[in-house]
Amino acid sequence: MKRRSDIEKSLILQAGTRLLVSLMLLFSIFLLLRGHNEPGGGFSAGLVAVTAFVLSSIAEGSEAVRQALRFDPRIIAASGLALATVSGLMSMVVGEPFMTGLWAEVFGHLIGTPLVFDIGVYLTVVGAVLSVILALEEEG
Amino acid sequence: MVTSQCLGVVLTLVATAVFLWFFAQIPAVAGGAVLRFDRAWVPFLDVSFVLRLDGLSLLFALLISGVGILICIYSLTYMRREVETRRYWIHLGLFTLSMLGTVLAGDLITLYVFWELTTVTSFLLIGFRRTSAEARFAAWQALLITVGGGLAMLAGLILLPVATGSYDIETLLGMGDVVRDHHLYPVLLGLILVGAFSKSCQVPVHFWLPGAMVAPTPVSAYLHSATMVQAGIYLLARLHPVFGGTLAWSTTLAVVGGTTALVGAVLALCQTDMKRVLAYSTVMALGTSVLLLSGNGEAPVVAAMTFLIVHALYKAALFLVAGNLDHQTGTRDLTRLGGLRRAMPLTALAAMGAALSMAGLPPFAGFLGKEGLYAGALTMDWPVLTAAVLLLATALVTALAGIVALGPFMGPQTGERHEAPLAMWSAPLILAALGLLIGLFPGLVEPLVGPAAGAVLGRGVEVHLSLWHGLGAPLALGGLTLLFGGVLYLLRARLRFDVPVDGALIFHGALLGLLRFAAWLGHRVQTGVLRHYFMVVFMTLGVLVTGAMTAHDAWPALPDWPDLHFAEWVISGITIVAAITVAVTHLRLLAICALGVAGANVALLFVIYGAPDVAITQLMVEILIVVILMQVMLRLPRFDVTQDLVRQHRLAHLVVAILAGGVMAVLLLSATSGALDPKLGDYFIAHALTEGYGRNVVNVILVDFRGLDTLGEITVLGIAGMAGYALVKVHWDKAWRRRKK
C-alpha cells in the first residue's frame, strides 16, 4: 500500500496551491467580516479556510500545514469556543443578560460582540475539522 | 506543600474548638433555648438553609466533635504507616462537617444534602486504601445501599410538604397530628424509614457495615460506630414527634429493630476478625436503638438517648483497641491473639474498661444504659416480648464483651510485643475512663439526655439517672443478663458456626449478574458495524413516521407535476443519476466522486432558490467530505471485496434505503403542504437591521437572535472534532502496529 510519503509531490500542484491557498485564506477572512450584511458568516468562512489548508496539506504534506498553523488545531478549536463564550459574557459585565449584543461605533463602522462570536465560530470550525483531517492525513 | 501531619493537627484543633463551642451551649439549650441560623437558599421553592440547635442536635454534635477529637489524635500516629494521608485528613474533615450539618439541619432539603454528603465522604473513607480491590468493593457496596435508601428518603422528604406545606423542621415538629392523619402517611413513613434503615444497617441491608471494616481503624471507630451509622437513629429521633405514636411506626420499628438486634448479636459470635465482631455488635446496638425509638413513653426515649452516649464511648474505645492490636501484632484474628496483658498493659486497661461498660457492669456507664433499656422495654406495648428480645441480645453482647476484651489479653503470651504509642493508647483509655466517670456521676450527662429526650418527645422531660434505682425488674433482668452472658461466654467455642449465606454474598451475586447482563445487552446492541447502526436508525425512523402518519391520517397529498425551469430539471436529473451511481458502481473512486457531484448539485439548487449562505456551506462541506473519504479510502480493503460481503444483504439495504428516503420525502411534503406560519420569519426580517444591525438576516439569526443555539452547536462541533481525532489516533495506532508485525 502506497503511503503518503511515498507519493511524489506534484510540482504543478505545489506551485498552483501556493497561489490558491493565499487567495482562499484571504477570501475566508473576507467572508467572515462581511457576514453580517452580505452572504457569508463564520461557518462558511471557516469551511473555506479549512479547504485552503486541506489543499495545502495535499500538496505540501501535513507537517508543513501544522507548522503554518502554529498551534495545534485542537487548541484553535478550544480558543474559538472560549472566544464565543466570552463574547456572550461581555454583556453580563454591564448587567445585561448573557449574549446581549453590545455595539460600538469605530471609525464610522459598527462593531459588536456578534462579530467576536462569529470569529469564535470561525476558529472552532477550523480547529475541529482540521484536527480530524490532519490526523487522518498523518496516520498510515 | 502542606504535610499531612499539619492537616491532622489543624483538624484536631478545629474539632476541639467546635466541641468547646457546643459545650458552652449546654446551659442555654438545657434551659430550653433553641438556636437558629437562617439563610434563604431557593426562595422560589421555599427552601432555606437552616441550622438549628436543640437538645437532640446538641447531644449528637457533642458526640461527633468529642469523639472526633480523640479519633484525630489517634490517627496522627496510626496513619503514619499509610500512604497519601493528606487525602485522609481532607475526607475526614469533610465528613465531620457533613455529619455536623446533618444533625444541625433545620430544613428538610438541608438535611438531605448533608445526609448524602456523609454518604459520599464515607464512601471515600471506606475506599481509602484504593489499591485494594476489597476496599473498593466494600466502598461501592456501602455507597449503593445508602444512596438507594437516600433516594427513597428524598422522595419522602419532598412529599412531606404536601401534608405540611413547609420544608422547615421547626414548623414540621408542631404538625405531628396533621401528618399522622394525612392519607399519604404510610407512603411517607415507608420512604423515610427505608432511608433511615439503610443508613443504620438494619436487617436486611445490614451487611454493608461488616464489609466496611476494610477501612482504616480510626474510620471504623468514628464513622461506623459513633457517628455515621447513628444518622438513621438521629433521623428517627428527630421525626419521632411527627411520625411516631401510630401503630405502623411502633410495629415496624419494633420488628425491624428487634430482628436486627438479634441477628447482629448472633452473627457477631461467628466472627474471628475482631473488627467484624465489633461491627456486628454495632448492628445489634443500632437495632436496639431502633427498637427503643418505637416506644412512645418517656422511659424508652430516655433509654435510647442514654444508650447512644454509652455505646459511642465503649464501642469507639474497643475499635481503637482493635487498631492498637493490629498495629502492634499485625493481626486482628481473635483465635490467634493472646496473652498481651503484660506487653500492652494500657491498651488492656482501656479494653477492660470498655468491655465492662459493654457488659453492663456497675459502676460503668454501660450499667446505666442497660438499666435504662429494661426500664424502657417494660413500659412499651409488648413488655414481655421486648424484654425477652433485649435479654437475649444483651446476654450475647455480654459474652462478646468477654470475647473481645479477655481473649487477646489473657492466656500465655505469644511472641515479643510492645505497647502502642502514646496517642494510640491514650484515646481508648480516655474513652473508657469517660465511661467510668459517667457511670459514677450520671448527673454529668443529665443536662444532655434531658433536653434530647425532650426534643424527641416534644415536651419537657425530667431525667434522673443514677446507679441505684432500687430493687426492681430492671435490676433483676440485668442480673439475668450477666448470668446468661457468662454462660454464653463459657460456651463460646461451641457457639461459633459458619454462616452459610451472607447478605453480602447475595448482593455481590446480584451486582455481578446485573453487570453481566448489561455487557451481554451491550454486545447485542452495539455490534461495532456502522451499517447495523444506520439500519436500526432508519428503520426506527421509517416505522415511527409511517405509524404516526397512519394513526393521524396525515398522509400528504401527492403534489402536482412541478413547473420547473430547464436548469432545475437538469440539476435534479444529475443529482438522481449521481445517487444511483453511488449505489451500483464497482469502483470506490467513482462512488465517492458521484457522492460529491450529488452534494454539489444540491448546493446549486440552494443558489437557485436564493440561499447563498447555505449554498456556500453545502459546497464546502461536500468538498471536505470527498477529501476525507479519499483519505480513509487509502486504508480500506479493496472495494469489490467489501461489496461482496454486503451483496448478500443488498435487498435489505435497498428496502431500508427506500424506506428512509420515502419517509424524508413524505415529511417534507407534509411540512410544506400546509401554509407556513410567517410570524417568526416576518419578525426576523423586520428587526434584523434595526436591532441586529445587519442586513444578512440568516447571519443575524445565527449569531444574534439565536446565538445561544449556535453556541451549543459549535460546542458539539468542537467535541466531535476532539472525538474524531481521538478515534483516529487510537484506532489507527493499534491497527497499524498489528499490521507491522
Coordinates of C-alpha atoms in Angstrom, one line a residue, chain B residues 122-571:
Chain B
S122 CA -18.0 7.7 54.0
F123 CA -17.6 6.1 50.6
L124 CA -14.3 7.9 50.1
L125 CA -13.1 6.9 53.6
I126 CA -14.0 3.2 53.3
G127 CA -12.3 3.0 50.0
F128 CA -9.3 4.9 51.3
R129 CA -6.9 2.1 50.5
R130 CA -7.9 2.4 46.9
T131 CA -5.3 -0.1 45.6
S132 CA -7.2 -2.9 47.4
A133 CA -10.0 -4.4 45.4
E134 CA -11.7 -5.5 48.6
A135 CA -11.7 -1.9 49.9
R136 CA -13.1 -0.6 46.6
F137 CA -15.9 -3.3 46.6
A138 CA -16.8 -2.6 50.2
A139 CA -17.0 1.1 49.5
W140 CA -19.2 0.5 46.5
Q141 CA -21.5 -1.7 48.5
A142 CA -21.9 0.8 51.2
L143 CA -22.5 3.6 48.6
L144 CA -25.1 1.7 46.6
I145 CA -27.1 0.7 49.6
T146 CA -27.0 4.0 51.4
V147 CA -27.6 6.0 48.2
G148 CA -30.5 3.8 47.3
G149 CA -32.0 4.4 50.7
G150 CA -31.2 8.1 50.4
L151 CA -33.2 8.3 47.2
A152 CA -36.2 6.8 48.8
M153 CA -35.8 9.2 51.7
L154 CA -35.6 12.1 49.3
A155 CA -38.9 11.1 47.8
G156 CA -40.4 11.0 51.2
L157 CA -38.9 14.4 52.2
I158 CA -40.1 16.1 49.1
L159 CA -43.6 14.7 49.5
L160 CA -43.8 15.7 53.2
P161 CA -44.6 19.4 52.4
V162 CA -47.7 18.1 50.6
A163 CA -49.0 17.3 54.0
T164 CA -47.4 20.1 56.0
G165 CA -46.8 22.9 53.5
S166 CA -43.3 23.7 54.6
Y167 CA -39.8 22.3 54.4
D168 CA -38.9 23.8 57.7
I169 CA -38.3 21.3 60.5
E170 CA -39.4 23.7 63.3
T171 CA -42.8 24.0 61.6
L172 CA -42.9 20.3 61.0
L173 CA -42.4 19.4 64.6
G174 CA -45.6 21.2 65.5
M175 CA -47.7 19.4 62.8
G176 CA -47.4 15.8 64.0
D177 CA -51.2 15.3 64.1
V178 CA -51.6 16.7 60.6
V179 CA -49.0 14.3 59.2
R180 CA -50.3 11.3 61.1
D181 CA -53.9 11.8 59.9
H182 CA -52.9 12.5 56.3
H183 CA -53.7 9.9 53.7
L184 CA -50.2 9.8 52.4
Y185 CA -48.8 8.9 55.9
P186 CA -48.0 5.2 55.1
V187 CA -46.1 6.2 51.9
L188 CA -44.2 9.0 53.6
L189 CA -43.4 6.7 56.6
G190 CA -42.2 3.9 54.4
L191 CA -40.0 6.0 52.2
I192 CA -38.3 7.8 55.1
L193 CA -37.9 4.5 57.0
V194 CA -36.1 3.0 54.0
G195 CA -33.6 5.8 54.2
A196 CA -33.1 5.6 57.9
F197 CA -32.8 1.8 57.9
S198 CA -30.3 1.7 55.1
K199 CA -28.1 4.2 56.8
S200 CA -28.3 2.5 60.2
C201 CA -27.7 -1.0 58.9
Q202 CA -31.0 -2.6 59.8
V203 CA -31.9 -6.1 58.5
P204 CA -31.9 -6.9 55.6
V205 CA -29.4 -4.3 54.5
H206 CA -27.1 -4.7 57.5
F207 CA -24.3 -6.4 55.7
W208 CA -22.6 -3.3 54.4
L209 CA -21.2 -2.5 57.8
P210 CA -19.1 -5.6 58.3
G211 CA -17.8 -5.1 54.8
A212 CA -16.9 -1.5 55.6
M213 CA -14.4 -2.8 58.2
V214 CA -11.7 -2.7 55.4
A215 CA -11.4 1.0 56.2
P216 CA -8.6 2.2 58.5
T217 CA -9.5 1.6 62.1
P218 CA -10.0 5.2 63.1
V219 CA -12.5 5.5 60.3
S220 CA -14.3 2.4 61.6
A221 CA -14.3 3.7 65.2
Y222 CA -15.6 7.1 64.1
L223 CA -18.0 6.5 61.3
H224 CA -19.2 3.1 61.8
S225 CA -19.8 3.1 65.5
A226 CA -20.3 6.5 66.9
T227 CA -21.4 8.8 64.1
M228 CA -22.5 8.0 60.6
V229 CA -24.5 4.9 61.3
Q230 CA -26.2 6.8 64.0
A231 CA -27.5 9.2 61.4
G232 CA -30.5 7.0 60.8
I233 CA -31.1 6.9 64.6
Y234 CA -30.9 10.7 64.6
L235 CA -33.5 10.9 61.8
L236 CA -35.9 8.6 63.6
A237 CA -35.5 10.5 66.8
R238 CA -35.9 13.9 65.0
L239 CA -39.1 12.7 63.2
H240 CA -40.4 10.9 66.3
P241 CA -42.8 13.7 67.3
V242 CA -44.0 13.9 63.7
F243 CA -44.5 10.3 62.7
G244 CA -44.4 8.5 65.9
G245 CA -47.3 7.3 68.0
T246 CA -49.1 5.3 65.4
L247 CA -49.3 1.5 65.2
A248 CA -47.4 1.5 61.9
W249 CA -44.5 3.3 63.5
S250 CA -44.3 1.2 66.6
T251 CA -44.7 -2.1 64.9
T252 CA -42.3 -1.5 62.1
L253 CA -39.6 -0.1 64.2
A254 CA -40.0 -2.8 66.9
V255 CA -40.0 -5.7 64.5
V256 CA -37.1 -4.4 62.4
G257 CA -35.1 -3.2 65.4
G258 CA -35.6 -6.4 67.4
T259 CA -34.7 -8.6 64.5
T260 CA -31.6 -6.6 63.7
A261 CA -30.5 -6.7 67.3
L262 CA -30.8 -10.5 67.4
V263 CA -29.3 -11.1 64.0
G264 CA -26.4 -8.8 64.8
A265 CA -25.6 -10.3 68.1
V266 CA -25.8 -13.9 66.9
L267 CA -23.7 -13.2 63.8
A268 CA -21.1 -11.4 65.9
L269 CA -20.3 -14.7 67.7
C270 CA -19.4 -16.4 64.5
Q271 CA -16.7 -13.9 63.5
T272 CA -13.0 -14.2 64.2
D273 CA -11.8 -10.8 63.0
M274 CA -12.1 -8.5 66.0
K275 CA -13.3 -5.6 63.9
R276 CA -16.1 -7.7 62.3
V277 CA -17.2 -8.8 65.8
L278 CA -17.4 -5.2 66.8
A279 CA -19.2 -4.3 63.5
Y280 CA -21.9 -6.9 64.1
S281 CA -22.3 -5.8 67.7
T282 CA -22.8 -2.3 66.4
V283 CA -25.5 -3.6 64.2
M284 CA -27.1 -5.1 67.4
A285 CA -26.8 -1.7 69.1
L286 CA -28.4 0.1 66.2
G287 CA -31.2 -2.5 66.3
T288 CA -31.7 -1.8 70.0
S289 CA -31.9 1.9 69.4
V290 CA -34.5 1.5 66.7
L291 CA -36.4 -0.9 69.0
L292 CA -36.3 1.7 71.8
L293 CA -37.5 4.5 69.5
S294 CA -40.5 2.5 68.6
G295 CA -41.9 3.4 72.0
N296 CA -43.9 6.5 72.9
G297 CA -43.3 7.0 76.5
E298 CA -40.6 8.8 78.4
A299 CA -38.6 5.7 79.5
P300 CA -37.7 4.2 76.1
V301 CA -36.7 7.6 74.7
V302 CA -34.5 8.5 77.7
A303 CA -33.1 5.0 77.5
A304 CA -32.3 5.5 73.8
M305 CA -30.5 8.8 74.4
T306 CA -28.5 7.4 77.2
F307 CA -27.6 4.3 75.3
L308 CA -26.4 6.5 72.4
I309 CA -23.8 8.1 74.6
V310 CA -22.8 4.9 76.4
H311 CA -22.5 2.9 73.2
A312 CA -20.5 5.5 71.4
L313 CA -17.9 5.6 74.3
Y314 CA -17.3 1.9 74.7
K315 CA -17.6 1.0 71.0
A316 CA -15.2 3.6 69.8
A317 CA -12.8 2.6 72.6
L318 CA -12.9 -1.1 71.5
F319 CA -12.4 -0.3 67.9
L320 CA -9.3 1.7 68.8
V321 CA -8.1 -1.1 70.9
A322 CA -8.5 -3.4 67.9
G323 CA -6.5 -0.9 66.0
N324 CA -3.8 -1.0 68.6
L325 CA -3.6 -4.8 68.4
D326 CA -3.5 -4.7 64.7
H327 CA -0.8 -2.1 64.7
Q328 CA 1.4 -3.9 67.2
T329 CA 0.9 -7.5 66.3
G330 CA -0.2 -7.4 62.7
T331 CA -3.3 -9.4 63.1
R332 CA -6.9 -8.9 64.3
D333 CA -7.8 -12.6 64.4
L334 CA -9.2 -13.4 67.8
T335 CA -8.2 -17.0 67.5
R336 CA -4.5 -16.0 67.2
L337 CA -4.3 -13.1 69.7
G338 CA -3.5 -13.9 73.3
G339 CA -1.6 -13.0 76.4
L340 CA -0.9 -9.4 75.6
R341 CA -1.8 -8.0 79.1
R342 CA 1.8 -7.7 80.1
A343 CA 3.1 -6.4 76.8
M344 CA 0.3 -3.9 76.3
P345 CA -0.9 -3.0 79.8
L346 CA -2.5 0.3 78.9
T347 CA -4.4 -1.0 75.9
A348 CA -5.5 -3.9 78.1
L349 CA -6.8 -1.5 80.7
A350 CA -8.7 0.5 78.1
A351 CA -10.1 -2.7 76.7
M352 CA -11.2 -3.9 80.2
G353 CA -12.9 -0.6 80.9
A354 CA -14.8 -0.5 77.7
A355 CA -15.7 -4.2 77.9
L356 CA -17.0 -3.8 81.4
S357 CA -19.2 -1.0 80.2
M358 CA -20.3 -3.1 77.2
A359 CA -21.3 -5.9 79.5
G360 CA -23.2 -3.5 81.7
L361 CA -21.4 -3.9 84.9
P362 CA -21.7 -1.2 87.5
P363 CA -20.2 1.3 88.2
F364 CA -19.6 1.8 84.4
A365 CA -21.9 3.8 82.2
G366 CA -23.0 0.6 80.4
F367 CA -24.9 -0.4 83.5
L368 CA -26.9 2.9 83.3
G369 CA -27.6 2.1 79.6
K370 CA -28.7 -1.4 80.3
E371 CA -30.9 -0.5 83.2
G372 CA -32.5 2.2 81.0
L373 CA -33.0 -0.4 78.3
Y374 CA -35.0 -2.7 80.5
A375 CA -36.9 0.1 82.2
G376 CA -37.9 1.4 78.8
A377 CA -38.8 -2.0 77.5
L378 CA -41.1 -2.7 80.3
T379 CA -43.2 0.3 79.6
M380 CA -43.6 -0.4 75.9
D381 CA -46.5 -2.1 74.2
W382 CA -45.3 -5.7 74.4
P383 CA -43.2 -5.6 77.5
V384 CA -42.6 -9.3 78.0
L385 CA -41.6 -9.9 74.4
T386 CA -39.5 -6.8 74.1
A387 CA -37.7 -7.5 77.4
A388 CA -37.1 -11.1 76.3
V389 CA -35.6 -10.0 73.0
L390 CA -33.4 -7.5 74.7
L391 CA -32.4 -10.0 77.3
L392 CA -31.2 -12.4 74.7
A393 CA -29.4 -9.7 72.7
T394 CA -27.7 -8.1 75.7
A395 CA -26.6 -11.5 77.0
L396 CA -25.0 -12.2 73.7
V397 CA -23.3 -8.8 73.9
T398 CA -22.0 -9.6 77.3
A399 CA -20.5 -12.7 76.0
L400 CA -19.0 -10.7 73.1
A401 CA -17.5 -8.2 75.6
G402 CA -15.7 -11.1 77.2
I403 CA -14.5 -12.5 73.9
V404 CA -13.2 -9.2 72.7
A405 CA -11.6 -8.0 75.9
L406 CA -10.4 -11.1 77.6
G407 CA -9.4 -13.1 74.5
P408 CA -6.5 -11.0 73.3
F409 CA -5.2 -10.3 76.7
M410 CA -5.5 -13.4 78.7
G411 CA -3.6 -16.6 78.4
P412 CA 0.1 -17.2 77.6
Q413 CA 1.9 -14.6 75.6
T414 CA 3.0 -15.4 72.1
G415 CA 6.0 -13.6 70.8
E416 CA 7.7 -10.3 71.6
R417 CA 5.3 -7.4 71.7
H418 CA 5.3 -3.8 72.7
E419 CA 2.8 -1.3 73.8
A420 CA 1.3 1.1 71.3
P421 CA 2.5 4.7 71.1
L422 CA 1.1 7.4 73.4
A423 CA -1.5 8.8 71.1
M424 CA -2.8 5.3 70.4
W425 CA -3.4 4.1 73.9
S426 CA -4.5 7.4 75.3
A427 CA -7.5 7.7 73.1
P428 CA -9.2 4.5 74.0
L429 CA -8.2 4.9 77.6
I430 CA -9.8 8.3 77.8
L431 CA -13.0 6.9 76.2
A432 CA -13.1 4.1 78.7
A433 CA -12.4 6.4 81.6
L434 CA -15.2 8.6 80.5
G435 CA -17.4 5.6 80.6
L436 CA -16.4 5.0 84.2
L437 CA -16.8 8.7 85.1
I438 CA -20.3 8.9 83.6
G439 CA -21.2 5.7 85.4
L440 CA -20.0 7.1 88.7
F441 CA -21.6 10.6 88.2
P442 CA -24.6 10.2 86.0
G443 CA -25.6 13.7 86.7
L444 CA -22.9 14.8 84.3
V445 CA -25.0 13.7 81.3
E446 CA -28.4 14.6 82.6
P447 CA -28.3 18.1 81.0
L448 CA -27.6 16.3 77.7
V449 CA -30.1 13.5 77.9
G450 CA -32.9 15.5 79.3
P451 CA -33.2 18.2 76.5
A452 CA -32.5 15.5 73.9
A453 CA -35.4 13.3 75.1
G454 CA -37.5 16.5 75.4
A455 CA -36.8 17.3 71.8
V456 CA -37.8 13.8 70.7
L457 CA -41.0 13.7 72.7
G458 CA -41.9 17.3 72.1
R459 CA -42.3 18.2 75.7
G460 CA -40.1 18.9 78.7
V461 CA -38.6 15.9 80.4
E462 CA -37.1 15.5 83.8
V463 CA -34.3 13.0 83.9
H464 CA -32.8 11.4 86.9
L465 CA -30.1 8.9 86.1
S466 CA -28.5 7.1 88.9
L467 CA -26.8 3.8 89.5
W468 CA -29.2 2.7 92.1
H469 CA -32.9 2.8 91.3
G470 CA -33.9 0.3 93.9
L471 CA -34.7 -3.3 93.6
G472 CA -36.9 -3.9 90.7
A473 CA -37.5 -5.7 87.4
P474 CA -34.7 -3.8 85.5
L475 CA -32.1 -4.8 88.1
A476 CA -33.3 -8.4 88.1
L477 CA -33.2 -8.5 84.3
G478 CA -29.7 -7.0 84.4
G479 CA -28.6 -9.7 86.7
L480 CA -30.1 -12.4 84.5
T481 CA -28.3 -10.9 81.5
L482 CA -25.0 -11.2 83.3
L483 CA -25.7 -14.8 84.2
F484 CA -26.7 -15.8 80.7
G485 CA -23.9 -13.8 79.2
G486 CA -21.4 -15.6 81.4
V487 CA -22.8 -18.9 80.4
L488 CA -22.7 -18.0 76.7
Y489 CA -19.1 -16.8 77.1
L490 CA -18.0 -20.1 78.6
L491 CA -19.8 -21.9 75.7
R492 CA -18.3 -19.6 73.1
A493 CA -16.3 -22.2 71.3
R494 CA -19.4 -24.3 70.7
L495 CA -21.5 -21.4 69.5
R496 CA -19.3 -20.5 66.6
F497 CA -20.8 -21.7 63.4
D498 CA -20.1 -20.9 59.7
V499 CA -22.6 -18.6 58.3
P500 CA -23.8 -20.3 55.1
V501 CA -25.4 -17.4 53.3
D502 CA -24.3 -13.8 53.8
G503 CA -26.2 -10.7 52.7
A504 CA -23.0 -9.5 51.2
L505 CA -22.8 -12.6 49.0
I506 CA -26.3 -12.2 47.7
F507 CA -25.6 -8.5 47.0
H508 CA -22.3 -9.4 45.2
G509 CA -24.0 -12.0 43.2
A510 CA -26.8 -9.7 42.2
L511 CA -24.4 -7.0 41.2
L512 CA -22.3 -9.3 39.1
G513 CA -25.4 -10.7 37.4
L514 CA -26.5 -7.2 36.6
L515 CA -23.1 -6.3 35.1
R516 CA -23.0 -9.5 33.0
F517 CA -26.5 -8.8 31.7
A518 CA -25.5 -5.2 30.8
A519 CA -22.4 -6.5 28.9
W520 CA -24.5 -9.1 27.0
L521 CA -27.0 -6.5 26.1
G522 CA -24.3 -4.1 25.0
H523 CA -22.8 -6.7 22.7
R524 CA -26.1 -7.4 21.2
V525 CA -27.0 -3.8 20.5
Q526 CA -23.6 -2.2 19.8
T527 CA -22.2 -4.6 17.2
G528 CA -19.5 -2.2 16.1
V529 CA -20.7 -2.4 12.5
L530 CA -21.7 1.1 11.2
R531 CA -24.2 -0.5 8.7
H532 CA -26.2 -2.0 11.6
Y533 CA -26.5 1.3 13.4
F534 CA -27.7 3.0 10.3
M535 CA -30.2 0.3 9.6
V536 CA -31.6 0.5 13.1
V537 CA -31.9 4.3 13.0
F538 CA -33.5 4.4 9.6
M539 CA -35.9 1.6 10.2
T540 CA -37.0 3.1 13.5
L541 CA -37.5 6.5 11.8
G542 CA -39.4 4.9 9.0
V543 CA -41.6 2.8 11.2
L544 CA -42.4 5.7 13.6
V545 CA -43.2 8.2 10.9
T546 CA -45.3 5.7 8.9
G547 CA -47.1 4.8 12.1
A548 CA -47.7 8.4 13.1
M549 CA -48.9 9.3 9.6
T550 CA -51.3 6.4 9.5
A551 CA -52.6 6.9 13.1
H552 CA -53.4 10.6 12.4
D553 CA -54.4 10.1 8.8
A554 CA -51.9 12.8 7.9
W555 CA -50.6 11.4 4.7
P556 CA -49.9 14.4 2.4
A557 CA -51.4 14.6 -1.0
L558 CA -49.2 13.9 -3.9
P559 CA -48.1 17.3 -5.3
D560 CA -48.9 18.3 -8.9
W561 CA -46.3 17.9 -11.6
P562 CA -43.9 20.7 -10.9
D563 CA -43.4 23.5 -13.4
L564 CA -39.6 23.8 -13.3
H565 CA -37.2 25.8 -15.3
F566 CA -35.0 23.7 -17.7
A567 CA -31.9 24.3 -15.4
E568 CA -33.7 23.0 -12.4
W569 CA -34.7 19.8 -14.4
V570 CA -31.0 19.3 -15.4
I571 CA -29.7 19.7 -11.9

